[in-house]
mmCIF file of C-alpha atoms in Angstrom:
data_model
loop_
_atom_site.group_PDB
_atom_site.id
_atom_site.type_symbol
_atom_site.label_atom_id
_atom_site.label_comp_id
_atom_site.label_asym_id
_atom_site.label_seq_id
_atom_site.Cartn_x
_atom_site.Cartn_y
_atom_site.Cartn_z
ATOM 1 C CA MET A 1 94.587 88.535 109.359
ATOM 2 C CA VAL A 2 93.910 89.713 105.486
ATOM 3 C CA GLN A 3 97.906 90.672 105.571
ATOM 4 C CA ILE A 4 98.247 86.305 106.592
ATOM 5 C CA ASP A 5 96.503 85.403 103.181
ATOM 6 C CA ASN A 6 98.617 88.261 101.301
ATOM 7 C CA ARG A 7 101.452 86.372 102.621
ATOM 8 C CA LEU A 8 100.429 82.823 101.671
ATOM 9 C CA GLY A 9 99.509 84.365 97.539
ATOM 10 C CA LYS A 10 103.036 85.907 97.753
ATOM 11 C CA CYS A 11 104.170 82.085 98.622
ATOM 12 C CA PHE A 12 102.601 80.271 96.397
ATOM 13 C CA MET A 13 104.295 82.524 93.726
ATOM 14 C CA ILE A 14 107.205 82.925 94.618
ATOM 15 C CA ARG A 15 108.916 80.183 96.369
ATOM 16 C CA ILE A 16 112.008 81.181 97.603
ATOM 17 C CA SER A 17 109.885 83.611 99.573
ATOM 18 C CA CYS A 18 107.629 80.950 100.938
ATOM 19 C CA LEU A 19 110.968 79.715 102.409
ATOM 20 C CA LEU A 20 112.328 82.803 103.606
ATOM 21 C CA TYR A 21 108.952 83.519 105.958
#
């Protein structure tokens, strides 16, 4: 579950990454 949190943090930092995920 911690991995999901990390992904959210990256999404906030890089909006492009959010779209890719």
